Amino acid sequence: MKQSFIRFSRPWMHYDRVRELPKPPETIPMGAEAVFWIPGDLSDLDADWLKVGDKVRTGQKLTLHPDAGGYALSSVTGRVQRIEKRMGDYGRSYVQVTVAVEPVDRWDEAFSAAADTPDLATIAEWLACAPGAPDVSVFMNAEQPIQRLVVNGVDQDLMIRTRNYTLQTEMASITEGIRILKEAAGLEEVVLVVPRDSLQNFGHIGAKPAAVASHYPAGHPHLIMKSVLGRVVPEGTTPEQFGVAFMGVEAVASVGKAFRKRRPPLQKTLTLVRKDEARLLVSTRLGTPIRHVFAAAGITVADRDRIIFGGPLTGSAMYSEDQPVLPDTDAIIVQDSAGVYRPSDNPCINCGECVRICPVNVPVNMLVRFLEAGQYEEAAEQYDLLSCIDCGLCSFVCASRIPIGQFIRLGKHELELIHSAEEEVHD
Ligand code: SF4
Ligand code: SF4
């Protein structure tokens, strides 16, 4: 973190700077069991469609019933061992399917048959759970046409190298992914955004390269909209409302790779941060339980140590080592209990650090008072709750160790519930 001597200017934190080609990730082979999370509830499960004892193939779609929209992609061949209920963040329901892994892959060929038509429907139907989680639903909304795609090559948080590595090693797949998405969605322009330090000669990739500052959170979509596209996204609106969609570079590479190889990619690259803060890039199949990742990397998790999915500023703590590697798991951090940041219930002392560091000028010191009091609508109306881009910097610098980021996330979630309840009443 850099701050000027007189401390009136904003402190800066830099993304990882990877100037030379990074070492290839260490490959962690799949263990005895693979775990997949399908969105939905156990009550949605058709017991004749998916049950314990069923055989699954590598690349096969797992759904709760024949017409279900949500799915997971099996990254292994094996037999279903257990089907259980799981709860994600903010009460989201999943059905967890555990598969006993067989040593030899037998591929499901259904995607291969669909790969002749690389359109949006095929991508949505087959690749939403590929590494990077390509989400093309934004291009399928006729009421909100998209003209421009921003391929984001900037990692989502500090200490993460997944996108940076993809950018440096997967250019053929990225180029193919850009071509497919451009044609399928009828886009006028694709922009590839990278941190200024890693701007290189990208050649003919079918996208206009653009660089953003290398300090966090310059790679956030709202800040890219302003610095690269010259458009401010007002409070409570999204880039899609201005005809711009964002997709991570790993997701675009997944699209390109899938159609080139006629198989959905199932290998996920992620940054593993050990207790001594050493970072290593690893590559493992989607659905690998993190317990297995830790064992292979020589990490022992003790009572009260903390496991974080995502980066240090925006990640979420996990409560179980049975958690699988998911399509959007770009980083896993393991913190020793001795170094774990413990939030407090100390009052705000108005030091102003949060206000100084906020990249979108939210009056955080006032906002947090309303959030602590559960006054979410007032927080949105008077103190810019919906302008917040969830960068997590205010929590990091808070002198009173108030978990501001968590209050903000909870506040936004509660507001959503309030608004959807109001819409239901109106309907
Ligand atoms: S999390 Fe929100 S309020 Fe806090 S610094 Fe980031 S943008 Fe500002
Ligand atoms: S950093 Fe924490 S203590 Fe300082 S003004 Fe912000 S909320 Fe208050």
Coordinates of C-alpha atoms and ligand atoms in Angstrom, one line a residue:
M1 CA 0.0 0.0 0.0
K2 CA 1.4 3.4 -1.0
Q3 CA 0.3 6.7 0.7
S4 CA 1.8 10.2 0.4
F5 CA 3.6 11.6 3.4
I6 CA 0.9 14.2 4.2
R7 CA -1.9 11.4 4.0
F8 CA -4.4 13.7 2.2
S9 CA -4.3 11.7 -1.0
R10 CA -5.8 8.3 -1.6
P11 CA -3.6 5.3 -0.7
W12 CA -2.9 2.9 -3.5
M13 CA -2.7 -0.9 -3.7
H14 CA -1.3 -2.6 -6.7
Y15 CA -2.4 -5.7 -8.5
D16 CA 0.2 -8.4 -8.9
R17 CA 2.6 -7.4 -11.5
V18 CA 3.6 -10.4 -13.6
R19 CA 6.2 -9.1 -16.1
E20 CA 7.6 -12.4 -17.5
L21 CA 5.8 -15.5 -18.5
P22 CA 4.7 -17.2 -15.2
K23 CA 5.6 -20.8 -14.4
P24 CA 3.0 -23.3 -15.5
P25 CA 0.6 -24.1 -12.7
E26 CA 1.1 -27.2 -10.6
T27 CA -1.4 -29.8 -11.7
I28 CA -3.4 -31.4 -8.8
P29 CA -5.0 -34.7 -10.0
M30 CA -8.6 -35.5 -9.0
G31 CA -8.9 -37.5 -5.8
A32 CA -11.3 -40.4 -5.0
E33 CA -14.4 -38.2 -5.0
A34 CA -15.7 -35.2 -7.0
V35 CA -18.4 -32.8 -5.8
F36 CA -20.8 -30.8 -8.0
W37 CA -23.3 -28.1 -7.0
I38 CA -26.5 -27.9 -9.0
P39 CA -28.6 -24.8 -8.3
G40 CA -32.0 -25.7 -6.8
D41 CA -33.5 -27.5 -3.9
L42 CA -33.8 -31.2 -3.1
S43 CA -37.5 -30.9 -3.5
D44 CA -36.9 -30.1 -7.2
L45 CA -35.0 -33.4 -7.8
D46 CA -36.7 -36.0 -10.0
A47 CA -35.6 -39.2 -8.3
D48 CA -36.0 -41.2 -11.6
W49 CA -33.7 -38.7 -13.4
L50 CA -30.8 -38.4 -11.1
K51 CA -30.2 -40.8 -8.2
V52 CA -27.5 -42.5 -6.1
G53 CA -25.8 -45.3 -8.1
D54 CA -26.2 -43.6 -11.5
K55 CA -23.2 -43.6 -13.8
V56 CA -21.9 -40.2 -15.1
R57 CA -19.5 -39.5 -17.8
T58 CA -16.9 -36.7 -18.1
G59 CA -18.4 -33.6 -19.6
Q60 CA -22.0 -34.7 -18.8
K61 CA -24.6 -32.2 -17.7
L62 CA -26.1 -32.9 -14.3
T63 CA -29.6 -31.5 -13.8
L64 CA -32.3 -32.0 -11.2
H65 CA -35.0 -32.9 -13.7
P66 CA -35.3 -33.1 -17.5
D67 CA -36.5 -29.5 -18.0
A68 CA -34.3 -27.8 -15.3
G69 CA -32.3 -24.8 -16.5
G70 CA -29.6 -24.9 -13.8
Y71 CA -26.9 -27.5 -14.2
A72 CA -23.3 -28.5 -13.3
L73 CA -20.8 -30.2 -15.6
S74 CA -19.3 -33.5 -14.4
S75 CA -15.6 -33.3 -14.7
V76 CA -15.1 -37.0 -14.1
T77 CA -16.4 -40.4 -15.0
G78 CA -17.8 -42.4 -12.0
R79 CA -20.9 -43.3 -10.0
V80 CA -23.1 -41.0 -7.9
Q81 CA -22.5 -41.8 -4.3
R82 CA -24.4 -39.2 -2.4
I83 CA -27.0 -36.5 -3.1
E84 CA -27.4 -33.8 -0.4
K85 CA -28.7 -30.3 0.3
R86 CA -26.2 -27.5 0.5
M87 CA -26.7 -23.8 1.4
G88 CA -24.6 -21.1 -0.4
D89 CA -24.2 -17.4 0.5
Y90 CA -27.4 -15.5 1.4
G91 CA -29.5 -18.6 1.6
R92 CA -29.0 -19.8 -2.0
S93 CA -29.9 -23.5 -2.3
Y94 CA -27.9 -26.1 -4.1
V95 CA -28.0 -29.9 -4.5
Q96 CA -24.6 -31.4 -3.9
V97 CA -23.8 -34.5 -6.0
T98 CA -20.8 -36.5 -4.9
V99 CA -19.3 -38.9 -7.5
A100 CA -16.9 -41.8 -6.8
V101 CA -14.3 -41.2 -9.4
E102 CA -13.1 -43.9 -11.9
P103 CA -9.6 -43.8 -13.1
V104 CA -10.4 -43.6 -16.9
D105 CA -12.4 -40.8 -18.5
R106 CA -15.3 -41.8 -20.7
W107 CA -16.5 -38.6 -22.4
D108 CA -20.1 -37.7 -22.9
E109 CA -20.3 -36.7 -26.5
A110 CA -23.5 -34.5 -26.4
F111 CA -21.5 -31.3 -26.5
S112 CA -19.5 -32.5 -29.5
A113 CA -22.8 -32.9 -31.4
A114 CA -23.8 -29.4 -30.5
A115 CA -20.5 -27.8 -31.2
D116 CA -21.3 -27.3 -34.9
T117 CA -23.5 -24.4 -34.0
P118 CA -21.5 -22.0 -31.8
D119 CA -24.5 -19.7 -31.0
L120 CA -25.7 -18.2 -27.8
A121 CA -28.1 -20.9 -27.0
T122 CA -25.4 -23.6 -27.2
I123 CA -23.0 -21.6 -25.1
A124 CA -25.8 -21.0 -22.4
E125 CA -26.8 -24.6 -22.5
W126 CA -23.3 -26.1 -22.2
L127 CA -20.7 -23.7 -21.0
A128 CA -22.2 -21.6 -18.2
C129 CA -20.3 -23.9 -15.7
A130 CA -17.0 -24.0 -17.6
P131 CA -13.9 -22.3 -16.0
G132 CA -14.6 -18.5 -15.6
A133 CA -18.4 -19.2 -15.8
P134 CA -19.2 -17.6 -19.2
D135 CA -22.6 -16.0 -18.8
V136 CA -24.2 -15.1 -22.1
S137 CA -27.7 -14.5 -20.8
V138 CA -26.9 -10.7 -21.0
F139 CA -26.8 -11.0 -24.8
M140 CA -30.2 -12.8 -24.9
N141 CA -32.3 -10.0 -23.5
A142 CA -34.1 -8.3 -26.4
E143 CA -35.1 -5.4 -24.2
Q144 CA -31.5 -4.4 -23.5
P145 CA -29.4 -4.8 -26.6
I146 CA -25.6 -5.1 -26.2
Q147 CA -23.3 -3.5 -28.7
R148 CA -20.0 -3.9 -27.0
L149 CA -18.2 -6.6 -25.0
V150 CA -15.4 -5.8 -22.6
V151 CA -13.1 -8.8 -22.1
N152 CA -11.6 -8.2 -18.6
G153 CA -8.0 -9.3 -18.3
V154 CA -7.6 -7.7 -14.9
D155 CA -7.8 -10.0 -11.9
Q156 CA -10.8 -9.4 -9.6
D157 CA -8.8 -8.8 -6.4
L158 CA -5.2 -8.4 -5.1
M159 CA -3.0 -11.5 -4.9
I160 CA -4.8 -13.3 -7.7
R161 CA -3.0 -14.3 -10.9
T162 CA -5.6 -16.4 -12.7
R163 CA -6.6 -13.9 -15.4
N164 CA -3.1 -12.6 -15.8
Y165 CA -1.9 -16.2 -16.4
T166 CA -4.7 -16.9 -18.9
L167 CA -3.9 -13.7 -20.8
Q168 CA -0.3 -14.7 -21.2
T169 CA -0.8 -18.3 -22.1
E170 CA -4.2 -18.8 -23.8
M171 CA -4.2 -16.2 -26.6
A172 CA -5.3 -18.7 -29.3
S173 CA -8.4 -19.7 -27.2
I174 CA -9.1 -16.0 -26.3
T175 CA -9.0 -15.0 -29.9
E176 CA -11.3 -17.8 -30.9
G177 CA -13.7 -17.0 -28.0
I178 CA -13.8 -13.3 -29.1
R179 CA -14.6 -14.3 -32.7
I180 CA -17.4 -16.7 -31.6
L181 CA -19.0 -14.2 -29.2
K182 CA -18.7 -11.3 -31.6
E183 CA -20.6 -13.3 -34.3
A184 CA -23.1 -15.0 -32.0
A185 CA -24.1 -11.8 -30.2
G186 CA -23.8 -9.5 -33.3
L187 CA -21.4 -7.2 -31.4
E188 CA -20.1 -4.0 -32.9
E189 CA -16.9 -3.9 -30.9
V190 CA -14.9 -6.0 -28.4
V191 CA -12.4 -4.3 -26.1
L192 CA -9.7 -6.3 -24.3
V193 CA -8.7 -4.6 -21.0
V194 CA -5.4 -5.4 -19.3
P195 CA -3.4 -3.7 -16.5
R196 CA -1.0 -1.1 -17.9
D197 CA 2.0 -3.0 -16.8
S198 CA 1.2 -6.0 -18.8
L199 CA 0.2 -4.3 -22.1
Q200 CA 1.9 -6.3 -24.8
N201 CA 1.6 -6.7 -28.6
F202 CA -1.6 -8.7 -28.8
G203 CA -1.6 -8.9 -32.6
H204 CA -4.8 -9.8 -34.4
I205 CA -7.1 -10.8 -31.7
G206 CA -10.3 -9.2 -33.0
A207 CA -10.5 -6.8 -30.1
K208 CA -9.2 -3.4 -29.4
P209 CA -6.7 -3.5 -26.5
A210 CA -6.9 -1.0 -23.7
A211 CA -5.0 -0.5 -20.5
V212 CA -6.1 0.6 -17.1
A213 CA -4.0 1.7 -14.1
S214 CA -2.3 -1.1 -12.3
H215 CA -3.7 -0.1 -8.9
Y216 CA -6.7 -1.8 -7.4
P217 CA -9.7 -1.5 -8.1
A218 CA -9.0 0.0 -11.6
G219 CA -10.2 -3.3 -13.2
H220 CA -13.7 -3.0 -11.8
P221 CA -16.3 -2.8 -14.6
H222 CA -17.7 0.5 -13.4
L223 CA -14.3 2.1 -13.3
I224 CA -13.4 0.6 -16.7
M225 CA -16.6 2.2 -18.0
K226 CA -15.3 5.5 -16.9
S227 CA -11.6 5.3 -17.7
V228 CA -11.8 3.3 -21.0
L229 CA -15.2 4.0 -22.4
G230 CA -15.7 7.5 -21.0
R231 CA -19.1 6.7 -19.5
V232 CA -20.1 7.1 -15.9
V233 CA -22.5 4.4 -14.7
P234 CA -24.9 6.3 -12.4
E235 CA -26.0 4.9 -9.0
G236 CA -28.3 1.9 -9.2
T237 CA -27.6 1.3 -13.0
T238 CA -25.5 -1.3 -14.7
P239 CA -23.1 -1.2 -17.7
E240 CA -25.6 -3.4 -19.6
Q241 CA -28.1 -0.6 -19.5
F242 CA -25.5 1.3 -21.7
G243 CA -25.1 -1.5 -24.1
V244 CA -21.9 -2.9 -22.6
A245 CA -21.3 -6.4 -21.3
F246 CA -18.3 -7.6 -19.3
M247 CA -16.8 -11.1 -19.3
G248 CA -13.6 -12.3 -17.7
V249 CA -10.8 -13.4 -20.0
E250 CA -10.8 -17.0 -18.6
A251 CA -14.5 -17.3 -19.5
V252 CA -13.8 -16.1 -23.1
A253 CA -10.9 -18.6 -23.4
S254 CA -13.3 -21.3 -22.2
V255 CA -15.7 -20.5 -25.0
G256 CA -12.9 -20.6 -27.6
K257 CA -11.4 -23.8 -26.3
A258 CA -14.7 -25.6 -26.1
F259 CA -15.5 -25.1 -29.8
R260 CA -11.9 -25.7 -30.9
K261 CA -11.7 -29.0 -29.1
R262 CA -15.4 -29.9 -29.2
R263 CA -15.3 -30.7 -25.5
P264 CA -16.2 -28.4 -22.6
P265 CA -13.0 -27.3 -20.7
L266 CA -13.1 -28.7 -17.1
Q267 CA -9.6 -27.8 -15.8
K268 CA -9.6 -24.7 -13.5
T269 CA -6.6 -22.5 -12.9
L270 CA -6.5 -20.8 -9.5
T271 CA -4.2 -19.0 -7.2
L272 CA -3.6 -20.8 -3.9
V273 CA -2.3 -18.6 -1.0
R274 CA -0.7 -20.6 1.8
K275 CA -0.6 -19.6 5.5
D276 CA 2.9 -18.2 5.0
E277 CA 1.4 -16.0 2.2
A278 CA 3.4 -17.9 -0.5
R279 CA 1.3 -17.9 -3.7
L280 CA 1.2 -20.7 -6.2
L281 CA -0.8 -21.2 -9.3
V282 CA -2.5 -24.6 -9.4
S283 CA -4.6 -26.3 -12.0
T284 CA -7.3 -28.9 -11.0
R285 CA -10.6 -30.2 -12.3
L286 CA -13.8 -28.4 -11.4
G287 CA -15.5 -30.2 -8.6
T288 CA -12.2 -31.2 -6.8
P289 CA -12.9 -30.9 -3.0
I290 CA -10.6 -28.2 -1.5
R291 CA -9.6 -30.7 1.2
H292 CA -7.9 -32.6 -1.6
V293 CA -6.3 -29.4 -3.0
F294 CA -4.9 -28.6 0.4
A295 CA -3.5 -32.2 0.9
A296 CA -1.8 -32.1 -2.5
A297 CA -0.2 -28.6 -1.7
G298 CA 0.9 -29.7 1.8
I299 CA -1.5 -27.3 3.6
T300 CA -3.0 -28.4 6.9
V301 CA -6.0 -26.5 8.1
A302 CA -6.4 -26.3 11.9
D303 CA -9.3 -25.3 14.0
R304 CA -10.0 -21.5 13.7
D305 CA -7.8 -21.1 10.6
R306 CA -9.7 -19.3 7.9
I307 CA -10.4 -20.4 4.4
I308 CA -11.3 -17.6 1.9
F309 CA -12.7 -18.1 -1.6
G310 CA -11.6 -15.1 -3.7
G311 CA -9.2 -12.3 -2.9
P312 CA -8.3 -10.7 0.5
L313 CA -10.6 -7.7 -0.1
T314 CA -13.7 -9.2 -1.7
G315 CA -13.6 -13.0 -0.9
S316 CA -16.0 -15.0 1.3
A317 CA -15.0 -17.2 4.2
M318 CA -15.8 -20.9 3.7
Y319 CA -16.9 -23.1 6.5
S320 CA -16.1 -26.6 5.1
E321 CA -13.2 -28.3 3.4
D322 CA -15.8 -30.3 1.4
Q323 CA -16.4 -27.2 -0.7
P324 CA -15.5 -28.0 -4.3
V325 CA -13.6 -25.9 -6.7
L326 CA -16.3 -24.0 -8.7
P327 CA -16.2 -22.4 -12.1
D328 CA -15.5 -18.9 -10.6
T329 CA -13.0 -20.0 -7.9
D330 CA -10.1 -17.8 -8.9
A331 CA -8.3 -18.0 -5.6
I332 CA -8.3 -19.8 -2.3
I333 CA -6.6 -18.2 0.7
V334 CA -5.7 -20.1 3.9
Q335 CA -5.0 -17.9 6.9
D336 CA -3.4 -19.1 10.1
S337 CA -5.7 -18.4 13.0
A338 CA -3.0 -16.2 14.6
G339 CA -3.2 -13.8 11.7
V340 CA -6.9 -13.8 11.1
Y341 CA -8.4 -10.3 11.1
R342 CA -11.1 -10.2 13.7
P343 CA -13.8 -7.6 13.2
S344 CA -14.9 -5.6 16.2
D345 CA -18.0 -3.8 17.5
N346 CA -16.0 -0.7 18.3
P347 CA -17.7 2.5 17.3
C348 CA -16.6 4.6 14.3
I349 CA -14.0 7.2 15.4
N350 CA -14.5 9.4 12.3
C351 CA -10.9 9.0 11.3
G352 CA -11.9 9.4 7.6
E353 CA -9.6 6.7 6.2
C354 CA -12.6 4.9 4.6
V355 CA -13.8 8.1 2.9
R356 CA -10.3 8.9 1.6
I357 CA -9.8 5.4 0.1
C358 CA -13.2 4.9 -1.5
P359 CA -12.8 5.0 -5.3
V360 CA -16.4 6.2 -5.9
N361 CA -16.6 8.8 -3.1
V362 CA -19.2 7.1 -0.9
P363 CA -19.5 8.9 2.5
V364 CA -18.6 5.6 4.2
N365 CA -18.4 6.9 7.7
M366 CA -22.0 8.0 7.5
L367 CA -23.2 5.0 5.5
V368 CA -21.9 2.5 8.1
R369 CA -23.9 4.1 10.9
F370 CA -27.2 3.5 9.0
L371 CA -26.2 0.0 8.0
E372 CA -25.3 -0.9 11.6
A373 CA -28.7 0.3 12.6
G374 CA -30.4 -1.8 9.9
Q375 CA -31.7 1.3 8.1
Y376 CA -31.1 0.1 4.6
E377 CA -33.5 2.3 2.7
E378 CA -32.1 5.4 4.3
A379 CA -28.6 4.2 3.6
A380 CA -29.5 3.9 -0.1
E381 CA -31.4 7.2 -0.3
Q382 CA -29.1 9.4 1.7
Y383 CA -25.6 7.8 1.7
D384 CA -25.0 6.2 -1.7
L385 CA -25.2 2.5 -0.7
L386 CA -26.0 1.6 -4.3
S387 CA -23.0 3.6 -5.6
C388 CA -20.7 1.2 -3.8
I389 CA -18.8 -1.2 -6.1
D390 CA -17.9 -3.7 -3.3
C391 CA -14.2 -3.2 -3.6
G392 CA -13.6 -3.9 0.1
L393 CA -11.0 -1.2 0.6
C394 CA -13.0 0.6 3.4
S395 CA -13.0 -2.5 5.6
F396 CA -9.3 -2.9 5.0
V397 CA -8.4 0.5 6.3
C398 CA -11.0 0.9 9.0
A399 CA -9.2 2.0 12.2
S400 CA -12.1 0.6 14.3
R401 CA -12.0 -2.8 12.4
I402 CA -15.7 -2.4 11.6
P403 CA -16.7 -5.1 9.0
I404 CA -18.0 -2.4 6.6
G405 CA -17.8 -4.6 3.5
Q406 CA -20.0 -7.2 5.2
F407 CA -22.5 -4.6 6.4
I408 CA -22.7 -3.2 2.8
R409 CA -23.2 -6.7 1.2
L410 CA -25.9 -7.5 3.8
G411 CA -27.5 -4.0 3.2
K412 CA -27.7 -4.6 -0.5
H413 CA -29.1 -8.1 -0.1
E414 CA -31.8 -6.8 2.4
L415 CA -32.7 -4.0 0.0
E416 CA -33.2 -6.5 -2.8
L417 CA -35.5 -8.6 -0.6
I418 CA -37.5 -5.4 0.3
H419 CA -37.8 -4.4 -3.3
S420 CA -38.9 -7.9 -4.5
A421 CA -41.5 -8.1 -1.7
E422 CA -42.8 -4.7 -2.8
E423 CA -43.0 -5.8 -6.5
E424 CA -44.9 -9.0 -5.4
V425 CA -47.4 -6.8 -3.5
H426 CA -47.9 -4.6 -6.7
D427 CA -48.3 -7.7 -8.9
Ligands
SF4_1 S1 -16.5 -1.2 -0.6 FE1 -17.9 0.4 -1.4 S2 -17.9 2.0 0.1 FE2 -16.2 0.7 0.6 S3 -14.4 1.7 -0.4 FE3 -15.2 0.2 -1.9 S4 -16.7 1.3 -3.1 FE4 -16.3 2.6 -1.3
SF4_2 S1 -12.3 4.0 8.7 FE1 -13.7 3.1 10.2 S2 -13.4 4.4 12.0 FE2 -12.5 5.6 10.3 S3 -14.2 6.9 9.6 FE3 -14.3 5.0 8.4 S4 -15.8 3.7 9.6 FE4 -15.1 5.3 11.0

